[in-house]
CSV table of C-alpha atoms and ligand atoms in Angstrom, one decimal:
chain,number,residue,atom,x,y,z
C,1,MET,CA,0.0,0.0,0.0
C,2,THR,CA,1.4,3.4,-0.9
C,3,GLU,CA,1.8,6.2,1.6
C,4,ARG,CA,-1.0,8.1,0.0
C,5,ALA,CA,-3.4,5.2,0.0
C,6,ARG,CA,-2.5,4.5,3.7
C,7,LYS,CA,-3.4,8.1,4.6
C,8,ILE,CA,-6.7,7.9,2.7
C,9,ARG,CA,-7.6,4.7,4.5
C,10,SER,CA,-6.7,6.1,7.9
C,11,TYR,CA,-8.8,9.2,7.1
C,12,LEU,CA,-11.8,7.1,6.2
C,13,GLU,CA,-11.4,4.9,9.2
C,14,ASN,CA,-11.3,8.0,11.4
C,15,LEU,CA,-14.4,9.3,9.7
C,16,ASN,CA,-16.1,5.9,10.5
C,17,ILE,CA,-15.1,6.1,14.2
C,18,PHE,CA,-16.4,9.6,14.7
C,19,GLU,CA,-19.4,9.3,12.3
C,20,ASP,CA,-22.1,9.3,14.8
C,21,GLU,CA,-20.4,11.9,16.9
C,22,ILE,CA,-20.1,14.4,14.0
C,23,CYS,CA,-22.9,16.9,14.7
C,24,LEU,CA,-23.4,19.3,11.8
C,25,PRO,CA,-25.7,22.3,12.3
C,26,PRO,CA,-28.9,21.8,10.2
C,27,VAL,CA,-28.9,23.7,6.9
C,28,PRO,CA,-31.6,26.3,7.3
C,29,GLU,CA,-34.4,26.2,4.7
C,30,PRO,CA,-34.4,29.5,2.6
C,31,GLU,CA,-37.1,31.8,3.7
C,32,PRO,CA,-40.0,31.7,1.2
C,33,ARG,CA,-40.0,34.9,-0.8
C,34,GLU,CA,-42.9,37.1,-0.6
C,35,LEU,CA,-44.4,37.4,-4.1
C,36,ARG,CA,-46.0,40.5,-5.5
C,37,VAL,CA,-49.2,39.2,-7.1
C,38,LEU,CA,-50.2,41.4,-10.0
C,39,HIS,CA,-53.9,42.1,-10.7
C,40,GLY,CA,-55.2,39.9,-13.4
C,41,SER,CA,-53.0,37.0,-12.4
C,42,ILE,CA,-54.5,33.5,-12.4
C,43,ASP,CA,-56.1,32.8,-9.0
C,44,PRO,CA,-55.0,30.7,-7.2
C,45,LEU,CA,-51.5,31.4,-8.3
C,46,PRO,CA,-49.8,28.2,-9.8
C,47,VAL,CA,-47.2,26.6,-7.5
C,48,ASN,CA,-44.2,27.5,-9.6
C,49,LEU,CA,-43.1,28.9,-12.9
C,50,GLU,CA,-42.0,25.6,-14.5
C,51,SER,CA,-45.3,23.8,-13.8
C,52,PHE,CA,-47.2,26.9,-14.9
C,53,GLY,CA,-45.4,27.0,-18.2
C,54,LYS,CA,-46.1,23.3,-18.8
C,55,SER,CA,-49.7,23.7,-17.9
C,56,ILE,CA,-50.4,26.3,-20.6
C,57,SER,CA,-48.1,25.1,-23.4
C,58,SER,CA,-51.0,23.6,-25.4
C,59,CYS,CA,-53.0,26.8,-25.2
C,60,GLN,CA,-55.7,27.3,-27.9
C,61,LYS,CA,-57.2,30.5,-26.4
C,62,CYS,CA,-56.6,32.4,-29.6
C,63,PRO,CA,-56.1,31.5,-33.3
C,64,LEU,CA,-52.2,31.7,-32.9
C,65,GLY,CA,-52.5,28.4,-31.2
C,66,LYS,CA,-53.2,26.8,-34.6
C,67,THR,CA,-50.4,28.6,-36.5
C,68,ARG,CA,-47.5,28.4,-34.0
C,69,THR,CA,-44.9,25.7,-34.1
C,70,LYS,CA,-43.8,26.1,-30.4
C,71,PHE,CA,-45.3,27.9,-27.5
C,72,VAL,CA,-42.6,30.3,-26.2
C,73,PHE,CA,-43.1,30.7,-22.5
C,74,GLY,CA,-39.9,32.4,-21.3
C,75,ASP,CA,-36.3,31.8,-20.5
C,76,GLY,CA,-33.8,32.7,-17.8
C,77,ASN,CA,-33.6,32.8,-14.1
C,78,PRO,CA,-37.0,32.2,-12.3
C,79,GLU,CA,-35.7,34.2,-9.3
C,80,ALA,CA,-34.4,37.0,-11.4
C,81,ARG,CA,-34.7,40.6,-10.2
C,82,ILE,CA,-35.0,41.9,-13.8
C,83,VAL,CA,-37.5,40.7,-16.3
C,84,PHE,CA,-37.4,41.7,-19.9
C,85,VAL,CA,-40.7,41.8,-21.8
C,86,GLY,CA,-40.7,41.8,-25.6
C,87,GLU,CA,-43.4,41.8,-28.2
C,88,ALA,CA,-44.0,38.2,-29.5
C,89,PRO,CA,-41.9,35.3,-30.8
C,90,GLY,CA,-40.4,35.6,-34.2
C,91,GLY,CA,-39.5,32.8,-36.7
C,92,GLU,CA,-36.4,31.5,-34.8
C,93,GLU,CA,-38.2,31.6,-31.4
C,94,ASP,CA,-41.2,29.8,-32.9
C,95,ARG,CA,-38.9,27.0,-34.1
C,96,THR,CA,-36.9,26.7,-30.9
C,97,GLY,CA,-39.5,27.6,-28.2
C,98,ILE,CA,-37.0,30.0,-26.7
C,99,PRO,CA,-37.5,33.8,-26.6
C,100,PHE,CA,-35.0,36.2,-28.2
C,101,VAL,CA,-32.7,33.7,-30.0
C,102,GLY,CA,-32.8,35.4,-33.5
C,103,ARG,CA,-30.9,38.5,-34.6
C,104,ALA,CA,-32.7,40.8,-32.1
C,105,GLY,CA,-31.9,38.3,-29.3
C,106,LYS,CA,-28.2,38.2,-30.2
C,107,LEU,CA,-28.2,42.0,-29.9
C,108,LEU,CA,-30.0,41.8,-26.6
C,109,ASP,CA,-27.4,39.4,-25.3
C,110,GLU,CA,-24.6,41.8,-26.4
C,111,MET,CA,-26.3,44.8,-24.8
C,112,LEU,CA,-26.7,42.8,-21.5
C,113,SER,CA,-23.0,41.7,-21.6
C,114,GLU,CA,-22.0,45.4,-22.1
C,115,VAL,CA,-23.3,46.2,-18.6
C,116,GLY,CA,-22.0,43.0,-17.1
C,117,LEU,CA,-25.2,40.9,-17.2
C,118,THR,CA,-26.1,37.6,-18.8
C,119,ARG,CA,-29.3,35.6,-19.3
C,120,GLN,CA,-28.6,33.9,-16.0
C,121,HIS,CA,-29.2,37.2,-14.2
C,122,VAL,CA,-32.5,38.0,-15.9
C,123,TYR,CA,-35.7,36.4,-17.2
C,124,ILE,CA,-37.0,37.1,-20.7
C,125,CYS,CA,-40.5,36.7,-22.0
C,126,ASN,CA,-43.0,38.3,-24.4
C,127,THR,CA,-46.5,39.9,-24.3
C,128,LEU,CA,-47.6,37.0,-26.6
C,129,LYS,CA,-46.4,33.5,-26.2
C,130,CYS,CA,-47.1,32.5,-29.8
C,131,ARG,CA,-45.8,33.9,-33.1
C,132,PRO,CA,-48.2,36.0,-35.1
C,133,PRO,CA,-48.0,34.9,-38.8
C,134,ASN,CA,-45.3,36.8,-40.7
C,135,ASN,CA,-44.4,38.6,-37.5
C,136,ARG,CA,-47.3,41.0,-37.8
C,137,ASP,CA,-48.2,43.2,-34.9
C,138,PRO,CA,-50.1,41.5,-32.0
C,139,GLU,CA,-53.9,42.0,-32.2
C,140,GLU,CA,-55.8,43.3,-29.2
C,141,SER,CA,-57.7,40.0,-28.8
C,142,GLU,CA,-54.5,38.1,-28.8
C,143,LYS,CA,-53.0,40.3,-26.1
C,144,ALA,CA,-56.1,40.0,-24.0
C,145,ALA,CA,-56.0,36.2,-24.3
C,146,CYS,CA,-52.3,36.1,-23.2
C,147,ARG,CA,-52.6,38.8,-20.5
C,148,PRO,CA,-53.3,36.5,-17.6
C,149,TYR,CA,-50.3,34.4,-18.6
C,150,LEU,CA,-47.9,37.3,-18.6
C,151,ARG,CA,-49.3,38.7,-15.3
C,152,THR,CA,-49.1,35.3,-13.6
C,153,GLN,CA,-45.6,34.8,-14.9
C,154,LEU,CA,-44.5,38.2,-13.5
C,155,SER,CA,-46.2,37.4,-10.2
C,156,LEU,CA,-44.4,34.1,-9.9
C,157,ILE,CA,-41.0,35.7,-10.6
C,158,SER,CA,-41.8,38.9,-8.7
C,159,PRO,CA,-38.9,40.9,-10.1
C,160,ASP,CA,-37.9,44.3,-8.9
C,161,ILE,CA,-37.4,45.7,-12.4
C,162,ILE,CA,-39.3,45.1,-15.6
C,163,VAL,CA,-37.8,46.3,-18.8
C,164,CYS,CA,-40.4,46.9,-21.5
C,165,LEU,CA,-38.7,46.3,-24.9
C,166,GLY,CA,-40.6,48.4,-27.4
C,167,ARG,CA,-44.1,49.9,-27.6
C,168,HIS,CA,-46.1,46.7,-27.4
C,169,ALA,CA,-44.6,45.8,-24.0
C,170,ALA,CA,-44.9,49.3,-22.8
C,171,SER,CA,-48.6,49.7,-23.8
C,172,GLU,CA,-49.4,46.2,-22.4
C,173,LEU,CA,-47.9,46.8,-19.0
C,174,LEU,CA,-48.2,50.6,-18.6
C,175,GLY,CA,-51.4,51.1,-20.5
C,176,THR,CA,-49.9,54.0,-22.5
C,177,ASP,CA,-49.8,54.7,-26.2
C,178,GLU,CA,-47.3,57.5,-25.9
C,179,ALA,CA,-44.6,57.6,-28.5
C,180,MET,CA,-41.5,55.5,-27.8
C,181,GLY,CA,-39.4,58.6,-28.3
C,182,ARG,CA,-41.1,60.1,-25.2
C,183,LEU,CA,-41.1,56.9,-23.2
C,184,ARG,CA,-37.7,55.5,-23.6
C,185,GLY,CA,-35.2,55.9,-20.8
C,186,ARG,CA,-38.0,56.6,-18.3
C,187,VAL,CA,-38.8,54.6,-15.2
C,188,PHE,CA,-42.4,54.1,-14.1
C,189,PRO,CA,-43.7,52.7,-10.9
C,190,TYR,CA,-45.5,49.5,-11.7
C,191,GLU,CA,-47.3,47.4,-9.2
C,192,GLY,CA,-44.6,47.8,-6.6
C,193,MET,CA,-41.9,47.4,-9.2
C,194,GLN,CA,-39.9,49.7,-11.5
C,195,ALA,CA,-40.6,49.6,-15.2
C,196,LEU,CA,-37.9,50.9,-17.5
C,197,VAL,CA,-38.9,51.5,-21.1
C,198,THR,CA,-36.4,51.1,-23.9
C,199,TYR,CA,-36.6,50.5,-27.7
C,200,HIS,CA,-36.9,47.0,-28.9
C,201,PRO,CA,-33.6,45.6,-30.0
C,202,ALA,CA,-35.0,45.0,-33.5
C,203,TYR,CA,-35.3,48.8,-33.8
C,204,TYR,CA,-31.5,49.1,-33.3
C,205,LEU,CA,-31.0,46.5,-36.1
C,206,ARG,CA,-32.8,48.8,-38.4
C,207,ASN,CA,-31.3,52.0,-36.9
C,208,MET,CA,-27.8,51.4,-35.7
C,209,THR,CA,-27.2,55.1,-35.1
C,210,GLN,CA,-29.9,55.0,-32.3
C,211,ARG,CA,-27.9,52.4,-30.3
C,212,VAL,CA,-26.5,55.2,-28.1
C,213,HIS,CA,-30.0,55.3,-26.6
C,214,GLY,CA,-29.9,51.6,-25.9
C,215,GLU,CA,-26.5,51.9,-24.3
C,216,SER,CA,-27.7,54.7,-22.0
C,217,ASP,CA,-30.9,52.8,-21.1
C,218,PHE,CA,-28.9,49.6,-20.3
C,219,GLN,CA,-26.5,51.6,-18.2
C,220,GLN,CA,-29.5,53.0,-16.3
C,221,LEU,CA,-30.8,49.5,-15.9
C,222,ARG,CA,-27.4,48.4,-14.4
C,223,LYS,CA,-27.6,51.4,-12.0
C,224,LEU,CA,-31.1,50.5,-10.9
C,225,PHE,CA,-30.0,46.9,-10.4
C,226,ASP,CA,-27.0,47.9,-8.3
C,227,GLU,CA,-29.2,50.1,-6.2
C,228,LEU,CA,-31.6,47.3,-5.3
C,229,PRO,CA,-31.7,46.5,-1.6
C,230,PRO,CA,-30.6,43.0,-0.7
C,231,ARG,CA,-33.4,40.5,-0.8
A,301,URA,N1,-38.9,39.8,-30.8
A,301,URA,C1,-39.6,39.7,-29.6
A,301,URA,O1,-40.3,40.7,-29.3
A,301,URA,N2,-39.6,38.6,-29.0
A,301,URA,C2,-38.8,37.6,-29.2
A,301,URA,O2,-38.8,36.6,-28.5
A,301,URA,C3,-38.0,37.7,-30.4
A,301,URA,C4,-38.0,38.8,-31.1
């Protein structure tokens, strides 16, 4: 037996001897987090985000249920303090079932990384969970059908900050039809949270010169995040 093996054996034997004398303090259960339940959430609130997503993934409440390939519930950290809300899945999202994985999504990832954040820090979802054909604008009836899903999702995550990506998210959550030029970069109180409005990343793909606004909004987001009190 080598010296190293002898040492390991003696260590294990010692462990054996003292096994029932080792008294480790119990690991405390994490305190359950108090959720902010948004009005219009499903009542009673589902037990958790994952089971909720599964339970609605065959939704046929609106005609998009017939035309979608995949239901795109959301992605990221279910305990995130920041939630991004976009418009609706596009082609790539419809194929994969994951939000913001196309060109706009790549840009979103880049903008997050520029302020030291990743998808693991945030949660990403949309006002609609299914792709409108040819990426047309969401219709009012579709938004109404999906509304309880978004509200319930936000309640289960209970973030501190919501980022509205573009006018559809801003009008869905803040109930405003003000122009994006006037809304962007502003923070609104929203059901006990802070809602920051910024342009949709697809807008920057079409207007790269406007990206300075995105950079400044994401820096503002980082500042809001850094100023959050500990949970
Ligand atoms: N645009 C959105 O609004 N959402 C996505 O998931 C992808 C593109």
